[in-house]
Amino acid sequence: MEAKRRPGRSRKTEVGEVRTLERGLHLLEVLSEAETLSLSELARRTELSPSTTYRLLETLRRRGFVDWDEGKGLWKVGLRAYQVGSAFLTRGGLIEAAMPEMEKLVDELNETVNLAVLDGNEVIYIAQVEGRQLIRMFTRIGARAPIYCTGVGKALLMEHSEAEVRRIVGAGPFKPYTAKTITTLEGFLETLKEARQRRYVLDDEEREDGVRCIAAPIHDNRGKVVASMSLSAPTTRVPDERLPALGARIRQAADAVSIRLGWSPHLTPG
Amino acid sequence: MEAKRRPGRSRKTEVGEVRTLERGLHLLEVLSEAETLSLSELARRTELSPSTTYRLLETLRRRGFVDWDEGKGLWKVGLRAYQVGSAFLTRGGLIEAAMPEMEKLVDELNETVNLAVLDGNEVIYIAQVEGRQLIRMFTRIGARAPIYCTGVGKALLMEHSEAEVRRIVGAGPFKPYTAKTITTLEGFLETLKEARQRRYVLDDEEREDGVRCIAAPIHDNRGKVVASMSLSAPTTRVPDERLPALGARIRQAADAVSIRLGWSPHLTPG
DNA sequence: CGCTGTTTTGCATCTATTGAAAAATATCGG
DNA sequence: CCGATATTTTTCAATAGATGCAAAACAGCG
C-alpha cells in the first residue's frame, strides 16, 4: 500500500540512495577501471566538481581505499580496498571450489583458464589461472566483457530460455569485435541451442582474432547456473580435431566444480 | 609549511572527512572482517542507527559492493567490491612480482607461502600460495595479524632502527598467543638484531602452537622494505637442522622478488 | 618570469542525511 | 495459532554537513 505523500511531488531520493556514498563508490569504480588517474581526470569522468572529488578522495585515502602517489600526483586503488574485496572470496565458496579444478586444467593443458559470472548484460572474470605459455591472455580479474562474444558468456546463458536470453542481451544487433563475431540475436540463440547438446560452447575468434575459448557452465546445489569456466588459447593450439576432447575436459572440470557446490548431475533438466 | 588559519578557532571538520562516505566504508570494513552479518549486528558494531545502516547498506547493495541474502537476512561483501579491490593487484607490481617466486617455493617445498605488508601496527596478508599438504594454515588473504609474533612481521621490521620499531609496535608488553610468544620490546629488538645478520627470521611457535614460520624482507627499487614473504609449516616438518637451508631458500626467493622490483643487492646498507 | 592547468582551501547556501518513532515484518516459545 | 520480542523498513521534520563557487596556492613550461 502506498503511504500518503505530499501530493503532486513524488519523493526526490529513492530509499537507499545516499548520494555521498554513491559518489565515493563511483570514484572507486572509475579508479579501478583505469590503472591510475589524476584528480582532475577523476573529476571529469565522474562529473563531480574538483572540490568534491578532492574531499571524497581524501576520505578514501585516509581509510586506505585509495593511495596517492605524491610524486606523480596520481591516484590508485589502495590496500584496504583489496583487503575488503578479498572477503568476497571466502563467501559462497565458488572460487574456492573452482580453483583446484582450474589449476588441474592448467597443469594438464597448460593454457589459461578463467572463471566468470554474470553481471547485468556483461560477464565479469572473477578468477584466473595462467598457463606457462609465452602468449598470455588479455583479460584480468575484475575485467568485464560482453556476453555474446565470449565463451564464458555463452556458457552462462546456454541453459536459459530464449526469452531470458533476449531480456539479458537485448535484441541486437551486437557490436562486432572481429569478422567472426555473432551480431544478431538469432545467430546467438542458434549457437546456444547447439551448445546445449554438447554441454560446452566455443568462442571461435569472436572477441579477439586468433583466440579460441572453450567454456562450460557451473551449477549450484539447486541446479542454477552461477558461473562458467573457460579455457582460452591461440587458435593454432586449439585445432578443430582437438575440440571434442578439450570440450569434454572443460565440461568435466566445470561439472566437478558444480559437484563441489552440491549439484547432482540429474538436477539439470534436459 | 602550515597554512595561515583563522586564529582561535580551528576547523570543526578536517579536510577530507566526509562523514557519510566514511561510514559507508566502515560498514564495508566491518562486514569484510566477519563472514556475514545481519543489519542490526552491523548497526551495533559500527555504532550507527539502524535507519542509517539500512540506507547505507542499501546504497552499497545497489552498487554491488554488498549482497543481501534474502533468505537469511544476512549481508556479505559483494562482487563489485572484489572487482574494485582486484585493481590493487595490477598496481605496484609487487604481487605480480612475488607470485611466481611464491609458486616456485611451493612447488619445491610443498608448504604454504605468504606475502604480507605493514599496515599500522599490524601485518596484512596480501597473497598466499597453499601447499598440497593436508594440514592447512589458518591465515587468509586480507587477514591481519600482530607484528611481534609473526615471521612476516619480524621480517618487515628487521631492518628498521630501534626507534622506528618502538614507534610502530609500542613499548609492550605484548599479548602472548602461546608460551613462546615474545612479550617484551627488548626481547623483540634482540630477535630482530640477530635476524639481521642472517637476513631471514624465525617465528618459532610464537603465534600458534606447532607452527613455525621462516620469513625474509622484500625491498623495492630504492631499498625500502615494502613487504615480506614467509613459509609456514608444522614444527615437525621444520626441524632445527633444516633451518639454515630453508632460511637461505626463503631469503633467496625474497631477494628474487626484490630484484624484480628493481632492487640491487648492494642497495641495502649493512 | 607570466601563462595555463591542476590541486587545495574558505565560505555561504541549502539539500541531502540523519535519528526518532512508527509501521511492517520476521522469530520464537508456548 | 497467537501473543510477545526482535528486526527491518518507512516516514518525517530538523539541521549538520556536503556542496559548488571562487579564490588561492602550486606546478609546469616556454
Coordinates of N, CA, C and O in Angstrom, one line a residue, chain A residues 37-195:
Chain A
L37 N 44.8 7.5 -12.1 CA 44.2 8.7 -12.6 C 44.6 9.9 -11.8 O 44.8 9.8 -10.6
S38 N 44.6 11.1 -12.4 CA 44.8 12.3 -11.6 C 43.4 12.8 -11.1 O 42.4 12.4 -11.6
L39 N 43.5 13.7 -10.1 CA 42.2 14.2 -9.5 C 41.3 14.8 -10.6 O 40.2 14.5 -10.7
S40 N 41.9 15.7 -11.4 CA 41.1 16.4 -12.4 C 40.5 15.4 -13.4 O 39.3 15.5 -13.7
E41 N 41.2 14.4 -13.7 CA 40.7 13.4 -14.7 C 39.5 12.6 -14.0 O 38.5 12.4 -14.6
L42 N 39.7 12.3 -12.7 CA 38.6 11.6 -12.0 C 37.4 12.5 -11.9 O 36.3 12.0 -12.1
A43 N 37.6 13.8 -11.6 CA 36.5 14.7 -11.5 C 35.8 14.7 -12.8 O 34.5 14.7 -12.9
R44 N 36.5 14.8 -13.9 CA 35.8 14.8 -15.2 C 35.0 13.5 -15.5 O 33.8 13.6 -15.8
R45 N 35.6 12.4 -15.2 CA 35.0 11.1 -15.5 C 33.8 10.9 -14.7 O 32.8 10.2 -15.1
T46 N 33.8 11.3 -13.4 CA 32.7 11.1 -12.5 C 31.7 12.3 -12.6 O 30.6 12.2 -12.0
E47 N 32.1 13.3 -13.3 CA 31.2 14.5 -13.4 C 31.0 15.1 -12.0 O 29.9 15.5 -11.7
L48 N 32.0 15.1 -11.2 CA 31.9 15.8 -9.9 C 32.8 17.0 -9.9 O 33.7 17.1 -10.8
S49 N 32.5 18.0 -9.1 CA 33.3 19.2 -9.0 C 34.7 18.8 -8.4 O 34.8 17.8 -7.6
P50 N 35.7 19.5 -8.8 CA 37.0 19.2 -8.3 C 37.1 19.2 -6.8 O 37.7 18.3 -6.1
S51 N 36.4 20.1 -6.1 CA 36.4 20.2 -4.7 C 35.9 18.9 -4.1 O 36.4 18.3 -3.2
T52 N 34.7 18.5 -4.6 CA 34.0 17.3 -4.1 C 34.9 16.1 -4.3 O 35.2 15.3 -3.4
T53 N 35.4 16.0 -5.5 CA 36.3 14.9 -5.8 C 37.5 14.9 -4.8 O 37.8 13.8 -4.3
Y54 N 38.0 16.0 -4.6 CA 39.2 16.1 -3.7 C 38.8 15.6 -2.3 O 39.5 14.7 -1.8
R55 N 37.7 16.0 -1.8 CA 37.4 15.6 -0.4 C 37.0 14.2 -0.3 O 37.4 13.5 0.6
L56 N 36.3 13.7 -1.3 CA 35.9 12.3 -1.3 C 37.2 11.4 -1.4 O 37.4 10.4 -0.7
L57 N 38.1 11.8 -2.3 CA 39.3 11.0 -2.4 C 40.1 11.0 -1.2 O 40.7 10.0 -0.7
E58 N 40.2 12.2 -0.6 CA 40.9 12.4 0.7 C 40.4 11.4 1.8 O 41.1 10.8 2.5
T59 N 39.0 11.3 1.8 CA 38.4 10.4 2.8 C 38.7 9.0 2.4 O 39.1 8.2 3.3
L60 N 38.7 8.6 1.2 CA 39.0 7.3 0.7 C 40.5 7.0 1.1 O 40.8 5.9 1.5
R61 N 41.3 8.0 1.0 CA 42.7 7.8 1.2 C 43.0 7.5 2.7 O 43.7 6.6 3.1
R62 N 42.3 8.3 3.5 CA 42.5 8.2 5.0 C 42.2 6.7 5.4 O 42.8 6.2 6.3
R63 N 41.2 6.2 4.8 CA 40.8 4.8 5.1 C 41.6 3.8 4.3 O 41.4 2.6 4.5
G64 N 42.5 4.2 3.5 CA 43.3 3.3 2.8 C 42.7 2.6 1.5 O 43.2 1.7 1.0
F65 N 41.5 3.1 1.1 CA 40.9 2.6 0.0 C 41.5 3.1 -1.3 O 41.4 2.4 -2.4
V66 N 42.1 4.2 -1.3 CA 42.9 4.6 -2.4 C 44.3 5.1 -1.9 O 44.4 5.5 -0.7
D67 N 45.3 5.1 -2.8 CA 46.6 5.7 -2.4 C 46.9 6.8 -3.4 O 46.4 6.9 -4.5
W68 N 47.7 7.7 -2.9 CA 48.1 8.8 -3.7 C 49.6 8.8 -3.9 O 50.3 8.7 -3.0
D69 N 49.9 8.9 -5.1 CA 51.4 8.9 -5.5 C 51.8 10.3 -5.4 O 51.6 11.1 -6.3
E70 N 52.5 10.6 -4.3 CA 52.9 12.0 -4.1 C 53.7 12.6 -5.3 O 53.4 13.7 -5.8
G71 N 54.6 11.8 -5.8 CA 55.5 12.2 -6.8 C 54.7 12.6 -8.1 O 54.8 13.7 -8.6
K72 N 53.9 11.7 -8.6 CA 53.2 11.9 -9.8 C 51.9 12.5 -9.7 O 51.2 12.9 -10.7
G73 N 51.4 12.6 -8.5 CA 50.0 13.2 -8.3 C 48.9 12.4 -8.9 O 47.9 12.9 -9.4
L74 N 49.1 11.1 -8.8 CA 48.1 10.2 -9.4 C 47.5 9.3 -8.3 O 48.1 9.0 -7.3
W75 N 46.3 8.9 -8.5 CA 45.5 8.1 -7.5 C 45.4 6.7 -8.0 O 45.2 6.4 -9.2
K76 N 45.5 5.8 -7.0 CA 45.3 4.3 -7.3 C 44.4 3.7 -6.3 O 44.3 4.2 -5.2
V77 N 43.9 2.5 -6.6 CA 43.2 1.7 -5.7 C 44.1 1.3 -4.6 O 45.3 0.9 -4.8
G78 N 43.7 1.3 -3.3 CA 44.5 1.0 -2.2 C 44.4 -0.3 -1.6 O 43.5 -1.1 -1.9
L79 N 45.3 -0.6 -0.6 CA 45.3 -1.9 0.0 C 44.0 -2.3 0.7 O 43.5 -3.4 0.6
R80 N 43.4 -1.3 1.4 CA 42.2 -1.6 2.1 C 41.1 -2.1 1.2 O 40.3 -3.0 1.5
A81 N 41.0 -1.5 0.0 CA 40.0 -2.0 -1.0 C 40.3 -3.4 -1.3 O 39.3 -4.2 -1.4
Y82 N 41.5 -3.8 -1.5 CA 41.9 -5.1 -1.8 C 41.5 -6.1 -0.7 O 40.9 -7.1 -0.9
Q83 N 41.8 -5.6 0.5 CA 41.5 -6.4 1.7 C 40.0 -6.7 1.8 O 39.6 -7.8 2.1
V84 N 39.3 -5.6 1.7 CA 37.8 -5.7 1.8 C 37.3 -6.6 0.7 O 36.5 -7.5 0.9
G85 N 37.7 -6.4 -0.5 CA 37.2 -7.1 -1.6 C 37.6 -8.6 -1.5 O 36.8 -9.5 -1.9
S86 N 38.7 -8.9 -0.9 CA 39.1 -10.3 -0.8 C 38.1 -11.1 0.1 O 38.1 -12.3 -0.1
A87 N 37.4 -10.4 0.9 CA 36.4 -11.1 1.7 C 35.4 -11.8 0.8 O 34.7 -12.8 1.2
F88 N 35.2 -11.3 -0.4 CA 34.3 -11.9 -1.3 C 34.6 -13.4 -1.6 O 33.7 -14.2 -1.8
L89 N 35.9 -13.6 -1.6 CA 36.4 -15.0 -1.9 C 35.9 -16.0 -0.9 O 35.6 -17.1 -1.3
T90 N 35.9 -15.7 0.3 CA 35.5 -16.6 1.4 C 34.0 -16.7 1.6 O 33.6 -17.0 2.6
R91 N 33.3 -16.4 0.6 CA 31.9 -16.3 0.7 C 31.1 -17.5 0.3 O 31.0 -18.4 1.0
G92 N 30.7 -17.5 -1.0 CA 29.9 -18.6 -1.5 C 30.7 -19.9 -1.6 O 30.1 -21.0 -1.6
G93 N 32.0 -19.8 -1.6 CA 32.8 -20.9 -1.8 C 33.0 -21.3 -3.3 O 33.7 -22.2 -3.6
L94 N 32.4 -20.5 -4.1 CA 32.5 -20.7 -5.6 C 34.0 -20.8 -6.0 O 34.4 -21.7 -6.6
I95 N 34.7 -19.7 -5.7 CA 36.1 -19.6 -6.1 C 36.9 -20.7 -5.5 O 37.7 -21.3 -6.1
E96 N 36.6 -20.9 -4.2 CA 37.4 -22.0 -3.5 C 37.1 -23.3 -4.2 O 38.0 -24.2 -4.3
A97 N 35.9 -23.5 -4.6 CA 35.5 -24.8 -5.2 C 36.2 -24.9 -6.6 O 36.6 -26.0 -7.1
A98 N 36.3 -23.8 -7.3 CA 36.8 -23.8 -8.7 C 38.3 -23.8 -8.8 O 38.8 -24.4 -9.7
M99 N 39.0 -23.1 -7.9 CA 40.4 -23.0 -8.1 C 41.1 -24.3 -8.3 O 42.0 -24.5 -9.2
P100 N 40.9 -25.3 -7.4 CA 41.6 -26.6 -7.6 C 41.4 -27.2 -9.0 O 42.4 -27.7 -9.6
E101 N 40.2 -27.1 -9.5 CA 39.9 -27.7 -10.8 C 40.6 -26.9 -11.9 O 41.1 -27.4 -12.9
M102 N 40.6 -25.6 -11.7 CA 41.2 -24.7 -12.7 C 42.7 -25.0 -12.7 O 43.3 -25.1 -13.8
E103 N 43.3 -25.2 -11.6 CA 44.7 -25.5 -11.5 C 45.0 -26.8 -12.2 O 46.0 -27.0 -12.9
K104 N 44.2 -27.8 -11.9 CA 44.4 -29.1 -12.6 C 44.4 -28.9 -14.1 O 45.2 -29.5 -14.8
L105 N 43.4 -28.2 -14.6 CA 43.3 -28.0 -16.0 C 44.6 -27.3 -16.6 O 45.1 -27.8 -17.6
V106 N 45.1 -26.3 -15.9 CA 46.3 -25.7 -16.3 C 47.5 -26.6 -16.3 O 48.3 -26.6 -17.2
D107 N 47.6 -27.4 -15.2 CA 48.7 -28.3 -15.1 C 48.7 -29.3 -16.3 O 49.7 -29.6 -16.9
E108 N 47.5 -29.6 -16.7 CA 47.3 -30.7 -17.7 C 47.5 -30.1 -19.1 O 48.1 -30.7 -20.0
L109 N 46.8 -29.0 -19.3 CA 46.8 -28.5 -20.7 C 47.7 -27.3 -20.9 O 47.9 -26.9 -22.1
N110 N 48.1 -26.7 -19.8 CA 49.0 -25.5 -19.9 C 48.5 -24.4 -20.8 O 49.2 -23.8 -21.6
E111 N 47.2 -24.1 -20.6 CA 46.6 -22.9 -21.2 C 45.8 -22.1 -20.1 O 45.5 -22.7 -19.1
T112 N 45.6 -20.9 -20.4 CA 44.9 -20.0 -19.3 C 43.5 -20.4 -19.1 O 42.8 -20.6 -20.1
V113 N 43.1 -20.5 -17.9 CA 41.7 -20.9 -17.6 C 41.1 -19.7 -16.8 O 41.7 -19.2 -15.9
N114 N 39.8 -19.4 -17.1 CA 39.1 -18.3 -16.5 C 37.8 -18.8 -15.8 O 37.2 -19.7 -16.3
L115 N 37.4 -18.0 -14.8 CA 36.1 -18.2 -14.2 C 35.4 -16.9 -14.2 O 36.0 -15.9 -14.0
A116 N 34.1 -17.0 -14.6 CA 33.4 -15.7 -14.8 C 31.9 -15.9 -14.3 O 31.4 -17.0 -14.2
V117 N 31.4 -14.7 -13.9 CA 29.9 -14.7 -13.5 C 29.2 -13.6 -14.3 O 29.9 -12.8 -14.9
L118 N 27.9 -13.7 -14.2 CA 27.1 -12.7 -15.0 C 26.9 -11.5 -14.1 O 26.8 -11.5 -12.9
D119 N 27.0 -10.3 -14.8 CA 26.7 -9.1 -14.1 C 26.0 -8.2 -15.0 O 26.6 -7.5 -15.9
G120 N 24.7 -8.1 -14.9 CA 23.9 -7.3 -15.8 C 24.0 -7.9 -17.2 O 23.8 -9.1 -17.4
N121 N 24.3 -7.1 -18.2 CA 24.5 -7.7 -19.6 C 26.0 -7.9 -19.9 O 26.3 -7.8 -21.1
E122 N 26.7 -8.1 -18.9 CA 28.2 -8.4 -19.2 C 28.6 -9.6 -18.3 O 27.9 -10.0 -17.4
V123 N 29.8 -10.1 -18.6 CA 30.4 -11.1 -17.7 C 31.5 -10.4 -17.0 O 32.1 -9.4 -17.4
I124 N 31.8 -10.9 -15.8 CA 33.0 -10.4 -15.0 C 33.9 -11.6 -14.7 O 33.4 -12.6 -14.3
Y125 N 35.1 -11.5 -15.0 CA 36.1 -12.5 -14.7 C 36.4 -12.4 -13.3 O 36.8 -11.4 -12.8
I126 N 36.2 -13.5 -12.6 CA 36.5 -13.4 -11.1 C 37.7 -14.3 -10.7 O 38.1 -14.2 -9.5
A127 N 38.2 -15.1 -11.5 CA 39.4 -15.8 -11.1 C 40.1 -16.3 -12.4 O 39.5 -16.5 -13.4
Q128 N 41.4 -16.5 -12.3 CA 42.2 -16.9 -13.4 C 43.4 -17.7 -13.0 O 44.0 -17.4 -12.0
V129 N 43.7 -18.7 -13.8 CA 45.0 -19.4 -13.6 C 45.7 -19.3 -14.9 O 45.1 -19.8 -15.9
E130 N 46.8 -18.8 -14.9 CA 47.5 -18.6 -16.2 C 48.4 -19.8 -16.6 O 49.0 -20.4 -15.8
G131 N 48.4 -20.1 -17.9 CA 49.3 -21.1 -18.4 C 50.7 -20.6 -18.4 O 50.9 -19.4 -18.3
R132 N 51.6 -21.4 -18.7 CA 53.0 -21.0 -18.7 C 53.5 -20.7 -20.1 O 54.7 -20.5 -20.3
Q133 N 52.6 -20.6 -21.0 CA 52.9 -20.3 -22.4 C 53.4 -18.8 -22.4 O 53.1 -18.0 -21.6
L134 N 54.2 -18.6 -23.5 CA 54.7 -17.2 -23.6 C 53.5 -16.3 -23.9 O 53.4 -15.1 -23.4
I135 N 52.6 -16.7 -24.8 CA 51.5 -15.9 -25.2 C 50.5 -15.9 -24.0 O 49.9 -16.9 -23.7
R136 N 50.2 -14.7 -23.5 CA 49.3 -14.6 -22.4 C 48.0 -13.9 -22.8 O 48.0 -13.2 -23.8
M137 N 47.0 -14.2 -22.1 CA 45.7 -13.6 -22.4 C 45.6 -12.2 -21.9 O 46.4 -11.7 -21.1
F138 N 44.6 -11.5 -22.4 CA 44.5 -10.0 -22.1 C 43.6 -9.8 -20.9 O 43.8 -8.8 -20.2
T139 N 42.7 -10.7 -20.6 CA 41.8 -10.5 -19.5 C 42.5 -10.5 -18.2 O 43.5 -11.1 -18.0
R140 N 41.9 -9.8 -17.2 CA 42.4 -9.9 -15.9 C 41.2 -10.0 -14.9 O 40.1 -9.6 -15.3
I141 N 41.5 -10.3 -13.7 CA 40.4 -10.4 -12.7 C 39.7 -9.1 -12.5 O 40.4 -8.1 -12.5
G142 N 38.4 -9.2 -12.5 CA 37.6 -7.9 -12.4 C 37.3 -7.3 -13.7 O 36.4 -6.4 -13.7
A143 N 37.9 -7.8 -14.7 CA 37.6 -7.2 -16.1 C 36.2 -7.6 -16.5 O 35.7 -8.7 -16.1
R144 N 35.6 -6.8 -17.3 CA 34.2 -7.1 -17.9 C 34.3 -7.4 -19.3 O 35.3 -6.9 -20.0
A145 N 33.4 -8.1 -19.9 CA 33.4 -8.4 -21.3 C 31.9 -8.6 -21.7 O 31.1 -8.9 -20.9
P146 N 31.6 -8.5 -23.0 CA 30.3 -8.8 -23.5 C 29.9 -10.2 -23.3 O 30.8 -11.1 -23.3
I147 N 28.7 -10.5 -23.3 CA 28.2 -11.9 -23.2 C 28.3 -12.6 -24.5 O 28.8 -13.8 -24.6
Y148 N 27.8 -12.0 -25.6 CA 27.5 -12.6 -26.8 C 28.8 -13.1 -27.6 O 28.7 -13.9 -28.5
C149 N 29.9 -12.6 -27.2 CA 31.1 -13.0 -28.0 C 32.2 -13.6 -27.1 O 33.4 -13.7 -27.5
T150 N 31.8 -14.1 -25.9 CA 32.8 -14.8 -25.1 C 32.3 -16.2 -24.8 O 31.1 -16.4 -24.6
G151 N 33.3 -17.1 -24.6 CA 32.9 -18.4 -24.2 C 32.2 -18.4 -22.9 O 31.1 -19.0 -22.7
V152 N 32.8 -17.7 -21.9 CA 32.1 -17.7 -20.6 C 30.7 -17.1 -20.6 O 29.8 -17.6 -20.0
G153 N 30.5 -16.1 -21.5 CA 29.2 -15.5 -21.6 C 28.2 -16.5 -22.1 O 27.1 -16.7 -21.6
K154 N 28.6 -17.1 -23.2 CA 27.7 -18.1 -23.8 C 27.4 -19.3 -22.8 O 26.2 -19.7 -22.7
A155 N 28.4 -19.7 -22.2 CA 28.2 -20.8 -21.2 C 27.2 -20.4 -20.1 O 26.4 -21.2 -19.7
L156 N 27.3 -19.1 -19.7 CA 26.4 -18.6 -18.6 C 24.9 -18.6 -19.1 O 24.0 -18.8 -18.3
L157 N 24.7 -18.4 -20.4 CA 23.3 -18.3 -20.8 C 22.8 -19.5 -21.5 O 21.6 -19.6 -21.9
M158 N 23.7 -20.5 -21.8 CA 23.2 -21.6 -22.7 C 22.1 -22.4 -22.2 O 21.4 -23.0 -23.0
E159 N 21.8 -22.4 -20.9 CA 20.7 -23.1 -20.4 C 19.5 -22.3 -20.1 O 18.5 -22.7 -19.6
H160 N 19.6 -21.0 -20.4 CA 18.5 -20.1 -20.2 C 17.4 -20.2 -21.3 O 17.8 -20.7 -22.4
S161 N 16.2 -19.8 -21.1 CA 15.2 -19.8 -22.1 C 15.5 -18.7 -23.1 O 16.2 -17.7 -22.8
E162 N 14.9 -18.8 -24.3 CA 15.1 -17.7 -25.3 C 14.7 -16.4 -24.7 O 15.3 -15.4 -25.0
A163 N 13.5 -16.4 -24.0 CA 13.0 -15.1 -23.5 C 14.0 -14.5 -22.5 O 14.3 -13.3 -22.6
E164 N 14.6 -15.3 -21.7 CA 15.6 -14.8 -20.7 C 16.8 -14.3 -21.4 O 17.3 -13.2 -21.1
V165 N 17.3 -15.0 -22.4 CA 18.4 -14.6 -23.1 C 18.2 -13.2 -23.8 O 19.0 -12.3 -23.7
R166 N 17.0 -13.1 -24.4 CA 16.7 -11.9 -25.1 C 16.7 -10.7 -24.1 O 17.2 -9.6 -24.3
R167 N 16.1 -11.0 -22.9 CA 16.0 -10.0 -21.9 C 17.4 -9.5 -21.5 O 17.6 -8.3 -21.3
I168 N 18.3 -10.4 -21.4 CA 19.6 -10.1 -20.8 C 20.5 -9.4 -21.9 O 21.1 -8.4 -21.6
V169 N 20.6 -10.0 -23.1 CA 21.5 -9.5 -24.1 C 20.8 -8.4 -25.0 O 21.5 -7.7 -25.7
G170 N 19.5 -8.3 -25.0 CA 18.8 -7.4 -25.8 C 18.6 -8.0 -27.2 O 19.0 -9.1 -27.5
A171 N 18.0 -7.2 -28.1 CA 17.6 -7.7 -29.4 C 18.7 -7.7 -30.4 O 18.5 -8.2 -31.5
G172 N 19.7 -7.0 -30.1 CA 20.8 -6.8 -31.1 C 20.5 -5.7 -32.0 O 19.5 -5.0 -31.8
P173 N 21.2 -5.4 -33.1 CA 22.5 -6.2 -33.4 C 23.6 -5.9 -32.4 O 23.6 -4.8 -31.8
F174 N 24.5 -6.8 -32.3 CA 25.6 -6.6 -31.3 C 26.8 -6.0 -32.0 O 27.1 -6.3 -33.2
K175 N 27.6 -5.3 -31.3 CA 28.8 -4.7 -31.8 C 29.8 -5.8 -32.2 O 30.2 -6.6 -31.3
P176 N 30.3 -5.8 -33.4 CA 31.3 -6.8 -33.8 C 32.7 -6.5 -33.3 O 33.1 -5.3 -33.3
Y177 N 33.4 -7.5 -32.8 CA 34.8 -7.2 -32.4 C 35.8 -7.8 -33.4 O 36.9 -7.3 -33.6
T178 N 35.3 -8.8 -34.1 CA 36.1 -9.4 -35.2 C 35.2 -9.8 -36.3 O 34.0 -9.6 -36.2
A179 N 35.7 -10.3 -37.4 CA 34.9 -10.7 -38.5 C 34.0 -11.8 -38.1 O 32.9 -12.0 -38.7
K180 N 34.3 -12.6 -37.1 CA 33.5 -13.7 -36.8 C 32.5 -13.5 -35.7 O 31.8 -14.4 -35.3
T181 N 32.5 -12.3 -35.1 CA 31.6 -12.0 -34.0 C 30.1 -12.2 -34.5 O 29.7 -11.8 -35.6
I182 N 29.4 -12.9 -33.6 CA 27.9 -13.1 -33.9 C 27.2 -11.8 -33.5 O 27.3 -11.4 -32.4
T183 N 26.5 -11.2 -34.5 CA 26.0 -9.9 -34.2 C 24.5 -9.9 -34.1 O 23.9 -8.8 -33.8
T184 N 23.8 -11.0 -34.4 CA 22.4 -11.0 -34.3 C 21.9 -11.9 -33.2 O 22.6 -12.9 -32.8
L185 N 20.8 -11.5 -32.6 CA 20.2 -12.3 -31.6 C 19.9 -13.8 -32.1 O 20.1 -14.7 -31.4
E186 N 19.4 -13.9 -33.3 CA 19.0 -15.2 -33.9 C 20.3 -16.1 -33.9 O 20.3 -17.2 -33.5
G187 N 21.3 -15.5 -34.5 CA 22.6 -16.3 -34.5 C 23.0 -16.7 -33.2 O 23.5 -17.9 -33.0
F188 N 22.9 -15.8 -32.2 CA 23.4 -16.1 -30.9 C 22.5 -17.2 -30.3 O 23.1 -18.2 -29.7
L189 N 21.2 -17.1 -30.4 CA 20.3 -18.2 -29.9 C 20.6 -19.5 -30.5 O 20.6 -20.5 -29.8
E190 N 20.9 -19.5 -31.8 CA 21.2 -20.7 -32.5 C 22.5 -21.4 -31.9 O 22.5 -22.6 -31.6
T191 N 23.5 -20.6 -31.7 CA 24.7 -21.1 -31.1 C 24.5 -21.8 -29.8 O 25.0 -22.8 -29.5
L192 N 23.7 -21.1 -29.0 CA 23.4 -21.6 -27.6 C 22.7 -22.9 -27.7 O 22.9 -23.8 -27.0
K193 N 21.7 -23.0 -28.7 CA 20.9 -24.2 -28.9 C 21.8 -25.4 -29.2 O 21.8 -26.5 -28.5
E194 N 22.7 -25.2 -30.1 CA 23.7 -26.2 -30.5 C 24.5 -26.6 -29.3 O 24.7 -27.8 -29.0
A195 N 25.0 -25.6 -28.6 CA 25.9 -25.9 -27.5 C 25.2 -26.7 -26.4 O 25.8 -27.5 -25.7

